[in-house]
PDB file of C-alpha atoms in Angstrom:
ATOM      1  CA  GLY A   1      -0.111   0.032  -0.026  1.00  0.00           C
ATOM      2  CA  ALA A   2       0.837   3.632  -0.303  1.00  0.00           C
ATOM      3  CA  GLY A   3       0.845   4.488   3.411  1.00  0.00           C
ATOM      4  CA  VAL A   4       1.090   2.957   6.952  1.00  0.00           C
ATOM      5  CA  SER A   5      -1.950   0.806   7.636  1.00  0.00           C
ATOM      6  CA  GLN A   6      -3.298  -0.156  10.999  1.00  0.00           C
ATOM      7  CA  THR A   7      -5.929  -2.759  11.867  1.00  0.00           C
ATOM      8  CA  PRO A   8      -8.389  -2.827  13.367  1.00  0.00           C
ATOM      9  CA  SER A   9      -9.467   0.851  13.191  1.00  0.00           C
ATOM     10  CA  ASN A  10     -11.611   0.389  16.354  1.00  0.00           C
ATOM     11  CA  LYS A  11     -11.346  -2.240  19.013  1.00  0.00           C
ATOM     12  CA  VAL A  12     -13.587  -2.498  22.074  1.00  0.00           C
ATOM     13  CA  THR A  13     -12.721  -4.762  24.770  1.00  0.00           C
ATOM     14  CA  GLU A  14     -13.648  -5.638  28.273  1.00  0.00           C
ATOM     15  CA  LYS A  15     -11.274  -4.971  31.242  1.00  0.00           C
ATOM     16  CA  GLY A  16      -8.811  -7.775  31.885  1.00  0.00           C
ATOM     17  CA  LYS A  17      -8.895  -8.941  28.141  1.00  0.00           C
ATOM     18  CA  TYR A  18      -5.889  -9.450  25.849  1.00  0.00           C
ATOM     19  CA  VAL A  19      -5.690  -7.316  22.627  1.00  0.00           C
ATOM     20  CA  GLU A  20      -3.427  -7.167  19.628  1.00  0.00           C
ATOM     21  CA  LEU A  21      -3.060  -4.139  17.372  1.00  0.00           C
ATOM     22  CA  ARG A  22      -1.298  -4.523  14.069  1.00  0.00           C
ATOM     23  CA  CYS A  23       0.752  -2.196  12.049  1.00  0.00           C
ATOM     24  CA  ASP A  24       1.772  -2.719   8.402  1.00  0.00           C
ATOM     25  CA  PRO A  25       4.413  -0.022   7.553  1.00  0.00           C
ATOM     26  CA  ILE A  26       5.338   1.647   4.260  1.00  0.00           C
ATOM     27  CA  SER A  27       7.378  -0.969   2.111  1.00  0.00           C
ATOM     28  CA  GLY A  28      11.033  -0.808   2.548  1.00  0.00           C
ATOM     29  CA  HIS A  29      10.978   1.184   5.738  1.00  0.00           C
ATOM     30  CA  THR A  30      13.391  -0.087   8.275  1.00  0.00           C
ATOM     31  CA  ALA A  31      12.193   1.787  11.423  1.00  0.00           C
ATOM     32  CA  LEU A  32       8.864   1.412  13.022  1.00  0.00           C
ATOM     33  CA  TYR A  33       7.415   3.405  15.811  1.00  0.00           C
ATOM     34  CA  TRP A  34       4.342   2.878  18.305  1.00  0.00           C
ATOM     35  CA  TYR A  35       2.713   5.892  19.982  1.00  0.00           C
ATOM     36  CA  ARG A  36      -0.304   6.250  22.233  1.00  0.00           C
ATOM     37  CA  GLN A  37      -2.396   9.421  22.032  1.00  0.00           C
ATOM     38  CA  SER A  38      -4.837   9.910  24.977  1.00  0.00           C
ATOM     39  CA  LEU A  39      -7.782  12.264  24.508  1.00  0.00           C
ATOM     40  CA  GLY A  40      -6.623  15.821  24.401  1.00  0.00           C
ATOM     41  CA  GLN A  41      -3.007  14.908  24.458  1.00  0.00           C
ATOM     42  CA  GLY A  42      -0.223  14.686  22.024  1.00  0.00           C
ATOM     43  CA  PRO A  43       1.179  11.189  20.942  1.00  0.00           C
ATOM     44  CA  GLU A  44       3.358   9.591  23.503  1.00  0.00           C
ATOM     45  CA  PHE A  45       6.390   7.493  22.400  1.00  0.00           C
ATOM     46  CA  LEU A  46       6.012   3.834  23.286  1.00  0.00           C
ATOM     47  CA  ILE A  47       8.682   1.660  21.296  1.00  0.00           C
ATOM     48  CA  TYR A  48      10.617   1.759  18.218  1.00  0.00           C
ATOM     49  CA  PHE A  49      12.186  -0.929  15.987  1.00  0.00           C
ATOM     50  CA  GLN A  50      15.011  -0.962  13.635  1.00  0.00           C
ATOM     51  CA  GLY A  51      14.574  -4.205  11.721  1.00  0.00           C
ATOM     52  CA  THR A  52      13.395  -6.908  13.726  1.00  0.00           C
ATOM     53  CA  GLY A  53      14.846  -5.682  16.963  1.00  0.00           C
ATOM     54  CA  ALA A  54      13.312  -3.251  19.573  1.00  0.00           C
ATOM     55  CA  ALA A  55      15.895  -0.465  19.725  1.00  0.00           C
ATOM     56  CA  ASP A  56      14.204   1.320  22.410  1.00  0.00           C
ATOM     57  CA  ASP A  57      11.270   0.348  24.507  1.00  0.00           C
ATOM     58  CA  SER A  58      11.751   2.910  27.171  1.00  0.00           C
ATOM     59  CA  GLY A  59       8.148   4.367  26.604  1.00  0.00           C
ATOM     60  CA  LEU A  60       6.269   1.208  27.291  1.00  0.00           C
ATOM     61  CA  PRO A  61       4.303   1.987  30.526  1.00  0.00           C
ATOM     62  CA  ASN A  62       4.453  -1.589  32.247  1.00  0.00           C
ATOM     63  CA  ASP A  63       5.145  -5.114  31.392  1.00  0.00           C
ATOM     64  CA  ARG A  64       1.420  -5.594  30.152  1.00  0.00           C
ATOM     65  CA  PHE A  65       2.557  -3.996  27.072  1.00  0.00           C
ATOM     66  CA  PHE A  66       4.765  -5.952  24.492  1.00  0.00           C
ATOM     67  CA  ALA A  67       5.470  -5.527  20.713  1.00  0.00           C
ATOM     68  CA  VAL A  68       7.100  -7.665  18.182  1.00  0.00           C
ATOM     69  CA  ARG A  69       8.235  -7.400  14.604  1.00  0.00           C
ATOM     70  CA  PRO A  70       9.369 -10.745  13.686  1.00  0.00           C
ATOM     71  CA  GLU A  71      10.262 -10.230  10.053  1.00  0.00           C
ATOM     72  CA  GLY A  72      11.212  -6.718  10.026  1.00  0.00           C
ATOM     73  CA  SER A  73       7.922  -5.486   8.369  1.00  0.00           C
ATOM     74  CA  VAL A  74       4.522  -5.916  10.144  1.00  0.00           C
ATOM     75  CA  SER A  75       4.382  -5.149  13.756  1.00  0.00           C
ATOM     76  CA  THR A  76       2.016  -6.231  16.515  1.00  0.00           C
ATOM     77  CA  LEU A  77       1.355  -4.389  19.742  1.00  0.00           C
ATOM     78  CA  LYS A  78       0.031  -6.628  22.430  1.00  0.00           C
ATOM     79  CA  ILE A  79      -1.567  -5.526  25.644  1.00  0.00           C
ATOM     80  CA  GLN A  80      -2.354  -8.135  28.350  1.00  0.00           C
ATOM     81  CA  ARG A  81      -4.965  -7.707  31.197  1.00  0.00           C
ATOM     82  CA  THR A  82      -6.265  -4.502  29.697  1.00  0.00           C
ATOM     83  CA  GLU A  83      -7.197  -1.620  31.970  1.00  0.00           C
ATOM     84  CA  ARG A  84      -9.575   1.154  31.364  1.00  0.00           C
ATOM     85  CA  GLY A  85      -6.651   3.542  31.390  1.00  0.00           C
ATOM     86  CA  ASP A  86      -5.359   2.044  28.385  1.00  0.00           C
ATOM     87  CA  SER A  87      -8.147   3.435  26.395  1.00  0.00           C
ATOM     88  CA  ALA A  88      -6.459   5.558  23.612  1.00  0.00           C
ATOM     89  CA  VAL A  89      -5.683   5.890  20.016  1.00  0.00           C
ATOM     90  CA  TYR A  90      -2.660   3.754  19.231  1.00  0.00           C
ATOM     91  CA  LEU A  91      -0.454   5.161  16.344  1.00  0.00           C
ATOM     92  CA  CYS A  92       2.127   3.547  14.274  1.00  0.00           C
ATOM     93  CA  ALA A  93       4.700   5.291  12.175  1.00  0.00           C
ATOM     94  CA  SER A  94       7.443   4.152   9.902  1.00  0.00           C
ATOM     95  CA  SER A  95      10.544   5.791   8.425  1.00  0.00           C
ATOM     96  CA  LEU A  96      13.103   4.879   5.930  1.00  0.00           C
ATOM     97  CA  LEU A  97      16.166   5.375   8.094  1.00  0.00           C
ATOM     98  CA  VAL A  98      16.797   6.190  11.668  1.00  0.00           C
ATOM     99  CA  GLY A  99      18.471   9.759  11.837  1.00  0.00           C
ATOM    100  CA  GLN A 100      18.237  13.243  12.384  1.00  0.00           C
ATOM    101  CA  SER A 101      16.066  14.576   9.682  1.00  0.00           C
ATOM    102  CA  ASN A 102      14.224  11.437   8.721  1.00  0.00           C
ATOM    103  CA  GLU A 103      10.464  11.765   8.444  1.00  0.00           C
ATOM    104  CA  GLN A 104       8.101   9.423  10.246  1.00  0.00           C
ATOM    105  CA  PHE A 105       4.891   8.716   8.348  1.00  0.00           C
ATOM    106  CA  PHE A 106       2.005   7.896  10.639  1.00  0.00           C
ATOM    107  CA  GLY A 107      -0.891   5.610  10.165  1.00  0.00           C
ATOM    108  CA  PRO A 108      -4.574   6.435  10.893  1.00  0.00           C
ATOM    109  CA  GLY A 109      -4.478   4.719  14.275  1.00  0.00           C
ATOM    110  CA  THR A 110      -6.470   2.041  16.311  1.00  0.00           C
ATOM    111  CA  ARG A 111      -8.945   3.458  18.691  1.00  0.00           C
ATOM    112  CA  LEU A 112      -8.940   1.189  21.759  1.00  0.00           C
ATOM    113  CA  THR A 113     -11.761   1.280  24.135  1.00  0.00           C
ATOM    114  CA  VAL A 114     -11.579  -0.688  27.397  1.00  0.00           C
ATOM    115  CA  LEU A 115     -14.936  -1.094  29.059  1.00  0.00           C
TER     116      LEU A 115
ATOM    117  CA  GLY B   1      14.046  14.647  30.143  1.00  0.00           C
ATOM    118  CA  ASN B   2      12.755  16.090  26.885  1.00  0.00           C
ATOM    119  CA  SER B   3       9.626  18.101  26.687  1.00  0.00           C
ATOM    120  CA  VAL B   4       7.576  20.265  24.353  1.00  0.00           C
ATOM    121  CA  THR B   5       5.287  23.058  25.527  1.00  0.00           C
ATOM    122  CA  GLN B   6       2.808  24.786  23.125  1.00  0.00           C
ATOM    123  CA  MET B   7       0.041  27.107  23.522  1.00  0.00           C
ATOM    124  CA  GLU B   8      -3.320  26.031  24.741  1.00  0.00           C
ATOM    125  CA  GLY B   9      -6.274  26.097  22.390  1.00  0.00           C
ATOM    126  CA  PRO B  10      -8.537  26.313  20.893  1.00  0.00           C
ATOM    127  CA  VAL B  11      -7.350  29.281  18.845  1.00  0.00           C
ATOM    128  CA  THR B  12     -10.139  30.971  16.716  1.00  0.00           C
ATOM    129  CA  LEU B  13      -9.283  33.306  13.963  1.00  0.00           C
ATOM    130  CA  SER B  14     -11.023  34.936  11.023  1.00  0.00           C
ATOM    131  CA  GLU B  15      -9.947  34.100   7.608  1.00  0.00           C
ATOM    132  CA  GLU B  16      -6.893  36.058   6.390  1.00  0.00           C
ATOM    133  CA  ALA B  17      -5.713  36.708   9.815  1.00  0.00           C
ATOM    134  CA  PHE B  18      -2.053  36.240  10.979  1.00  0.00           C
ATOM    135  CA  LEU B  19      -1.318  33.047  12.776  1.00  0.00           C
ATOM    136  CA  THR B  20       1.315  32.414  15.618  1.00  0.00           C
ATOM    137  CA  ILE B  21       1.218  29.152  17.569  1.00  0.00           C
ATOM    138  CA  ASN B  22       4.068  29.270  20.216  1.00  0.00           C
ATOM    139  CA  CYS B  23       6.241  26.214  20.926  1.00  0.00           C
ATOM    140  CA  THR B  24       9.053  25.890  23.299  1.00  0.00           C
ATOM    141  CA  TYR B  25      11.162  22.881  24.205  1.00  0.00           C
ATOM    142  CA  THR B  26      13.364  21.364  26.609  1.00  0.00           C
ATOM    143  CA  ALA B  27      16.094  18.952  25.416  1.00  0.00           C
ATOM    144  CA  THR B  28      19.753  18.107  25.715  1.00  0.00           C
ATOM    145  CA  GLY B  29      21.956  18.540  22.915  1.00  0.00           C
ATOM    146  CA  TYR B  30      20.710  19.661  19.477  1.00  0.00           C
ATOM    147  CA  PRO B  31      17.315  18.123  18.770  1.00  0.00           C
ATOM    148  CA  SER B  32      15.406  18.200  15.324  1.00  0.00           C
ATOM    149  CA  LEU B  33      12.072  20.136  15.547  1.00  0.00           C
ATOM    150  CA  PHE B  34       8.854  19.384  13.787  1.00  0.00           C
ATOM    151  CA  TRP B  35       5.349  20.645  13.272  1.00  0.00           C
ATOM    152  CA  TYR B  36       2.664  17.936  12.561  1.00  0.00           C
ATOM    153  CA  VAL B  37      -0.873  18.579  11.539  1.00  0.00           C
ATOM    154  CA  GLN B  38      -3.940  16.608  11.941  1.00  0.00           C
ATOM    155  CA  TYR B  39      -6.770  17.482   9.739  1.00  0.00           C
ATOM    156  CA  PRO B  40     -10.256  16.368  10.851  1.00  0.00           C
ATOM    157  CA  GLY B  41     -10.767  12.778  10.281  1.00  0.00           C
ATOM    158  CA  GLU B  42      -7.120  12.353   8.981  1.00  0.00           C
ATOM    159  CA  GLY B  43      -3.859  11.043  10.407  1.00  0.00           C
ATOM    160  CA  LEU B  44      -0.969  13.007  11.568  1.00  0.00           C
ATOM    161  CA  GLN B  45       1.093  14.613   8.645  1.00  0.00           C
ATOM    162  CA  LEU B  46       4.391  16.283   8.889  1.00  0.00           C
ATOM    163  CA  LEU B  47       3.844  20.042   8.184  1.00  0.00           C
ATOM    164  CA  LEU B  48       7.467  21.338   8.319  1.00  0.00           C
ATOM    165  CA  LYS B  49      10.845  20.630  10.243  1.00  0.00           C
ATOM    166  CA  ALA B  50      14.179  22.192  11.053  1.00  0.00           C
ATOM    167  CA  THR B  51      17.367  20.228  11.947  1.00  0.00           C
ATOM    168  CA  LYS B  52      19.681  22.813  13.411  1.00  0.00           C
ATOM    169  CA  ALA B  53      19.569  26.319  14.897  1.00  0.00           C
ATOM    170  CA  ASP B  54      18.529  29.283  12.694  1.00  0.00           C
ATOM    171  CA  ASP B  55      17.123  26.807  10.208  1.00  0.00           C
ATOM    172  CA  LYS B  56      13.666  27.967   8.871  1.00  0.00           C
ATOM    173  CA  GLY B  57      11.163  25.297   7.838  1.00  0.00           C
ATOM    174  CA  SER B  58       8.290  26.268   5.465  1.00  0.00           C
ATOM    175  CA  ASN B  59       5.411  24.630   3.751  1.00  0.00           C
ATOM    176  CA  LYS B  60       1.931  25.530   2.575  1.00  0.00           C
ATOM    177  CA  GLY B  61       2.607  29.113   3.648  1.00  0.00           C
ATOM    178  CA  PHE B  62       3.574  28.119   7.090  1.00  0.00           C
ATOM    179  CA  GLU B  63       6.916  28.881   8.602  1.00  0.00           C
ATOM    180  CA  ALA B  64       8.909  28.213  11.773  1.00  0.00           C
ATOM    181  CA  THR B  65      12.399  29.101  12.715  1.00  0.00           C
ATOM    182  CA  TYR B  66      14.603  27.011  15.088  1.00  0.00           C
ATOM    183  CA  ARG B  67      15.675  29.489  17.793  1.00  0.00           C
ATOM    184  CA  LYS B  68      18.167  27.819  20.010  1.00  0.00           C
ATOM    185  CA  GLU B  69      18.698  31.028  22.088  1.00  0.00           C
ATOM    186  CA  THR B  70      15.130  30.971  23.185  1.00  0.00           C
ATOM    187  CA  THR B  71      14.477  27.147  22.809  1.00  0.00           C
ATOM    188  CA  SER B  72      11.521  27.940  20.676  1.00  0.00           C
ATOM    189  CA  PHE B  73       9.839  26.889  17.347  1.00  0.00           C
ATOM    190  CA  HIS B  74       6.998  29.152  16.750  1.00  0.00           C
ATOM    191  CA  LEU B  75       4.658  28.425  13.901  1.00  0.00           C
ATOM    192  CA  GLU B  76       3.451  31.267  11.774  1.00  0.00           C
ATOM    193  CA  LYS B  77       1.328  31.915   8.825  1.00  0.00           C
ATOM    194  CA  GLY B  78       0.567  35.343   7.251  1.00  0.00           C
ATOM    195  CA  SER B  79      -2.980  34.725   6.012  1.00  0.00           C
ATOM    196  CA  VAL B  80      -4.918  31.692   7.228  1.00  0.00           C
ATOM    197  CA  GLN B  81      -7.632  29.967   5.396  1.00  0.00           C
ATOM    198  CA  VAL B  82     -10.714  27.887   6.454  1.00  0.00           C
ATOM    199  CA  SER B  83      -8.916  24.804   5.167  1.00  0.00           C
ATOM    200  CA  ASP B  84      -6.041  25.401   7.865  1.00  0.00           C
ATOM    201  CA  SER B  85      -8.537  24.358  10.509  1.00  0.00           C
ATOM    202  CA  ALA B  86      -6.894  21.301  12.168  1.00  0.00           C
ATOM    203  CA  VAL B  87      -4.834  20.444  15.374  1.00  0.00           C
ATOM    204  CA  TYR B  88      -1.310  21.386  15.141  1.00  0.00           C
ATOM    205  CA  PHE B  89       1.475  19.570  17.129  1.00  0.00           C
ATOM    206  CA  CYS B  90       4.920  20.728  17.851  1.00  0.00           C
ATOM    207  CA  ALA B  91       7.583  17.962  18.389  1.00  0.00           C
ATOM    208  CA  LEU B  92      11.232  17.136  18.813  1.00  0.00           C
ATOM    209  CA  ARG B  93      13.586  14.345  18.051  1.00  0.00           C
ATOM    210  CA  PRO B  94      16.747  14.138  20.475  1.00  0.00           C
ATOM    211  CA  GLY B  95      19.985  14.928  18.900  1.00  0.00           C
ATOM    212  CA  GLN B  96      22.180  12.476  20.500  1.00  0.00           C
ATOM    213  CA  GLY B  97      21.888   8.767  20.446  1.00  0.00           C
ATOM    214  CA  GLY B  98      19.148   6.994  22.631  1.00  0.00           C
ATOM    215  CA  ALA B  99      15.616   7.020  21.523  1.00  0.00           C
ATOM    216  CA  ASP B 100      14.714   8.210  18.298  1.00  0.00           C
ATOM    217  CA  GLY B 101      11.052   8.524  19.102  1.00  0.00           C
ATOM    218  CA  LEU B 102       9.344  11.984  18.790  1.00  0.00           C
ATOM    219  CA  THR B 103       8.275  13.853  21.987  1.00  0.00           C
ATOM    220  CA  PHE B 104       5.066  15.797  21.176  1.00  0.00           C
ATOM    221  CA  GLY B 105       3.437  18.751  22.733  1.00  0.00           C
ATOM    222  CA  LYS B 106      -0.293  18.553  23.659  1.00  0.00           C
ATOM    223  CA  GLY B 107      -1.580  19.990  20.416  1.00  0.00           C
ATOM    224  CA  THR B 108      -3.360  23.260  19.519  1.00  0.00           C
ATOM    225  CA  HIS B 109      -6.725  23.241  17.841  1.00  0.00           C
ATOM    226  CA  LEU B 110      -6.992  25.892  15.386  1.00  0.00           C
ATOM    227  CA  ILE B 111     -10.406  27.063  14.107  1.00  0.00           C
ATOM    228  CA  ILE B 112     -10.663  29.503  11.125  1.00  0.00           C
ATOM    229  CA  GLN B 113     -14.020  31.203  10.618  1.00  0.00           C
ATOM    230  CA  PRO B 114     -15.031  32.458   7.266  1.00  0.00           C
TER     231      PRO B 114
END
């Protein structure tokens, strides 16, 4: 596809359930990022991958959050034992290279609602 | 740590008015600075960027100058249009190693009235 795609676009789940959010980056982009945007706030960095490895996961809020990118392309953000405070829009971005002036291209996001 | 502070919204202006959205930052080293825009119903898009002090980023009539002495990156446009109504985010990327993720401000909702 032409841009970053994310599925599902909306996810409603119950407290305590497990969810997976998928990101399909722009073809050929080596870097992939996950952000979380709460209502009325700017995006908050969670984790980024360079290839298959997580280069920096310092933004993950706790050990309920985990992300993988096994083949260096598609990534999945996994949230265990969801809590109401996890409700937010989860954004994915990709870029061609990691560096100073490199542009990150954002997907449309997955809106997660935890009831 | 790194942080970005931008003016609270919403900012409401009439068409053809002059726009300034203030942005200041705190960061170690020499970060790159960005303005992103989110139009209604759309994803985040890069509007402009600057990678070193005194650089001016510009796009679609918008401008912002990287001011290291005042740690600012204010967004300006000389004559706004209704189509500029959107949420604008100021962001930085650290200049030295470590995380390459962006640090965003809270966003400023801009409303342009005809």
